[in-house]
CSV table of C-alpha atoms in Angstrom, one decimal:
chain,number,residue,atom,x,y,z
A,65,MET,CA,85.0,150.4,-134.0
A,66,GLY,CA,85.1,154.1,-133.0
A,67,GLU,CA,88.9,154.2,-133.5
A,68,THR,CA,90.3,156.6,-136.0
A,69,VAL,CA,92.0,154.9,-139.0
A,70,ARG,CA,95.6,156.0,-139.4
A,71,TRP,CA,95.6,156.2,-143.2
A,72,LEU,CA,99.0,156.1,-144.9
A,73,THR,CA,100.5,159.4,-146.1
A,74,PRO,CA,101.4,159.6,-149.7
A,75,GLU,CA,105.0,158.9,-148.8
A,76,GLU,CA,104.1,155.9,-146.7
A,77,GLN,CA,101.8,154.6,-149.4
A,78,ARG,CA,104.5,154.9,-152.0
A,79,ALA,CA,107.0,153.0,-149.8
A,80,TRP,CA,104.5,150.3,-148.8
A,81,ARG,CA,103.2,149.7,-152.3
A,82,GLY,CA,106.7,149.7,-153.7
A,83,PHE,CA,107.8,147.1,-151.1
A,84,VAL,CA,104.8,144.9,-151.8
A,85,ARG,CA,105.4,145.1,-155.6
A,86,LEU,CA,109.1,144.3,-155.1
A,87,HIS,CA,108.3,141.3,-152.9
A,88,GLU,CA,105.7,140.0,-155.3
A,89,ARG,CA,107.8,140.5,-158.4
A,90,LEU,CA,111.0,139.1,-156.9
A,91,GLY,CA,109.2,136.1,-155.4
A,92,GLY,CA,107.4,135.4,-158.7
A,93,ARG,CA,110.6,135.7,-160.8
A,94,LEU,CA,112.7,133.6,-158.4
A,95,GLY,CA,109.9,131.0,-158.1
A,96,ARG,CA,109.5,130.6,-161.8
A,97,MET,CA,113.3,130.3,-162.2
A,98,LEU,CA,113.5,127.6,-159.5
A,99,GLN,CA,110.6,125.6,-160.9
A,100,SER,CA,111.8,125.7,-164.5
A,101,GLU,CA,115.5,125.2,-163.9
A,102,SER,CA,115.6,123.1,-160.8
A,103,LYS,CA,112.2,121.4,-160.7
A,104,VAL,CA,111.9,122.7,-157.1
A,105,SER,CA,109.0,124.9,-156.1
A,106,PRO,CA,109.5,127.9,-154.0
A,107,ALA,CA,107.8,126.1,-151.1
A,108,ASP,CA,110.1,123.1,-151.5
A,109,PHE,CA,113.1,125.4,-151.5
A,110,ALA,CA,111.9,127.1,-148.3
A,111,VAL,CA,111.5,123.8,-146.6
A,112,LEU,CA,114.8,122.5,-147.8
A,113,VAL,CA,116.6,125.7,-146.8
A,114,ASN,CA,115.2,125.5,-143.3
A,115,LEU,CA,116.2,121.8,-142.9
A,116,THR,CA,119.7,122.4,-144.1
A,117,ASP,CA,120.1,125.2,-141.6
A,118,VAL,CA,119.5,123.0,-138.6
A,119,PRO,CA,121.7,120.2,-137.1
A,120,GLU,CA,121.0,116.8,-138.6
A,121,GLY,CA,118.7,118.2,-141.2
A,122,ARG,CA,115.6,117.6,-139.0
A,123,GLN,CA,113.1,119.8,-137.5
A,124,ARG,CA,109.8,119.3,-135.6
A,125,TYR,CA,106.7,119.9,-137.8
A,126,GLN,CA,105.4,122.7,-135.6
A,127,ASP,CA,108.8,124.5,-135.5
A,128,LEU,CA,109.1,124.3,-139.3
A,129,ALA,CA,105.5,125.5,-139.8
A,130,ARG,CA,106.2,128.4,-137.5
A,131,ALA,CA,109.4,129.3,-139.3
A,132,LEU,CA,107.6,129.3,-142.6
A,133,GLU,CA,104.4,131.0,-141.3
A,134,TRP,CA,102.4,128.1,-142.6
A,135,GLU,CA,99.1,126.7,-141.3
A,136,LYS,CA,99.2,123.1,-140.0
A,137,SER,CA,97.2,121.7,-142.9
A,138,ARG,CA,99.4,123.4,-145.5
A,139,MET,CA,102.5,122.0,-143.8
A,140,SER,CA,101.1,118.5,-143.6
A,141,HIS,CA,100.0,118.4,-147.3
A,142,HIS,CA,103.2,119.9,-148.6
A,143,ILE,CA,105.5,117.7,-146.6
A,144,ALA,CA,103.4,114.7,-147.8
A,145,ARG,CA,104.0,115.7,-151.4
A,146,MET,CA,107.7,116.3,-150.8
A,147,ALA,CA,108.0,112.9,-149.0
A,148,GLY,CA,106.3,111.3,-152.0
A,149,ARG,CA,109.1,112.7,-154.2
A,150,GLY,CA,111.7,111.5,-151.8
A,151,LEU,CA,113.0,114.9,-150.7
A,152,VAL,CA,112.1,114.5,-147.0
A,153,VAL,CA,110.8,111.8,-144.7
A,154,ARG,CA,108.5,112.0,-141.7
A,155,GLU,CA,110.0,110.7,-138.4
A,156,GLU,CA,107.9,110.0,-135.3
A,157,CYS,CA,109.1,111.7,-132.1
A,158,ALA,CA,110.0,109.2,-129.4
A,159,GLU,CA,109.4,111.7,-126.6
A,160,ASP,CA,106.0,112.9,-127.8
A,161,ALA,CA,103.7,110.5,-129.5
A,162,ARG,CA,101.8,113.5,-131.1
A,163,GLY,CA,104.9,115.1,-132.4
A,164,ALA,CA,106.9,114.3,-135.5
A,165,PHE,CA,110.0,115.5,-137.3
A,166,VAL,CA,110.6,116.4,-141.0
A,167,VAL,CA,114.0,115.1,-142.1
A,168,ILE,CA,115.8,116.0,-145.3
A,169,THR,CA,116.9,113.0,-147.4
A,170,ASP,CA,120.0,112.6,-149.6
A,171,ALA,CA,117.7,113.4,-152.6
A,172,GLY,CA,116.5,116.5,-150.8
A,173,ARG,CA,120.1,117.6,-150.2
A,174,ALA,CA,121.0,116.9,-153.8
A,175,ALA,CA,118.0,119.0,-154.9
A,176,ILE,CA,118.9,122.0,-152.8
A,177,GLU,CA,122.6,121.7,-153.7
A,178,ALA,CA,121.6,121.8,-157.4
A,179,ALA,CA,119.1,124.7,-157.0
A,180,ALA,CA,121.1,126.9,-154.7
A,181,PRO,CA,123.9,128.1,-157.0
A,182,ARG,CA,121.4,129.3,-159.7
A,183,HIS,CA,119.1,130.8,-157.0
A,184,VAL,CA,121.9,132.8,-155.4
A,185,GLU,CA,123.0,134.0,-158.9
A,186,ALA,CA,119.4,135.1,-159.6
A,187,VAL,CA,119.3,136.9,-156.2
A,188,ARG,CA,122.4,138.8,-157.2
A,189,GLU,CA,121.2,139.6,-160.7
A,190,LEU,CA,117.7,140.7,-159.6
A,191,PHE,CA,118.4,142.4,-156.3
A,192,MET,CA,122.0,142.6,-154.9
A,193,ASP,CA,123.5,144.1,-158.1
A,194,HIS,CA,121.0,147.1,-157.9
A,195,VAL,CA,121.6,148.2,-154.3
A,196,THR,CA,124.6,149.8,-152.7
A,197,PRO,CA,126.3,148.3,-149.6
A,198,ALA,CA,124.8,151.2,-147.5
A,199,GLU,CA,121.3,150.5,-148.8
A,200,LEU,CA,121.8,146.8,-148.2
A,201,ARG,CA,122.6,147.5,-144.5
A,202,VAL,CA,119.5,149.6,-144.2
A,203,VAL,CA,117.3,146.8,-145.8
A,204,ALA,CA,118.9,144.3,-143.3
A,205,GLU,CA,118.3,146.6,-140.3
A,206,ILE,CA,114.7,147.3,-141.3
A,207,SER,CA,114.0,143.6,-142.0
A,208,GLU,CA,115.5,142.5,-138.7
A,209,ARG,CA,113.6,145.1,-136.7
A,210,VAL,CA,110.3,144.2,-138.2
A,211,ILE,CA,110.9,140.5,-137.9
A,212,SER,CA,111.8,140.9,-134.3
A,213,LYS,CA,108.5,142.8,-133.6
A,214,LEU,CA,106.6,140.1,-135.5
A,215,ASP,CA,108.3,137.4,-133.4
A,216,GLU,CA,107.5,139.3,-130.2
A,217,ASP,CA,103.8,139.5,-131.2
A,218,LEU,CA,103.8,135.7,-131.9
A,219,ALA,CA,105.2,134.9,-128.4
């Protein structure tokens, strides 16, 4: 407890608070748009995007939870709700009796295919149209570097 706190400088605080506000406001706006126009929650969208990004549209529960940074209980409850709506199914793992897969259904694919065009349009309207290509490269580099460090810390 005797460590000295490295308080943020005014410049660091401005950048950090701006980043947090940007993240919160973009997430809120995109989430409301998804929910109202596509009837897909931001959490549903995140699950479906992850499942469409992997072969066969299936992923182990633990890997999906890790990718989304979700606790086991949140993952279990949310997947149960999505399964109840027919967006995903739970598949037992033959190699590991304790493991299971989350698998996207045809209804889940239809939901993401319907939501994705409007989502990408909103991403362009709310973010991409307001940054230059050079700024976009910097955002990508910063994001990749910080994510890499977070992944290292997790391992």
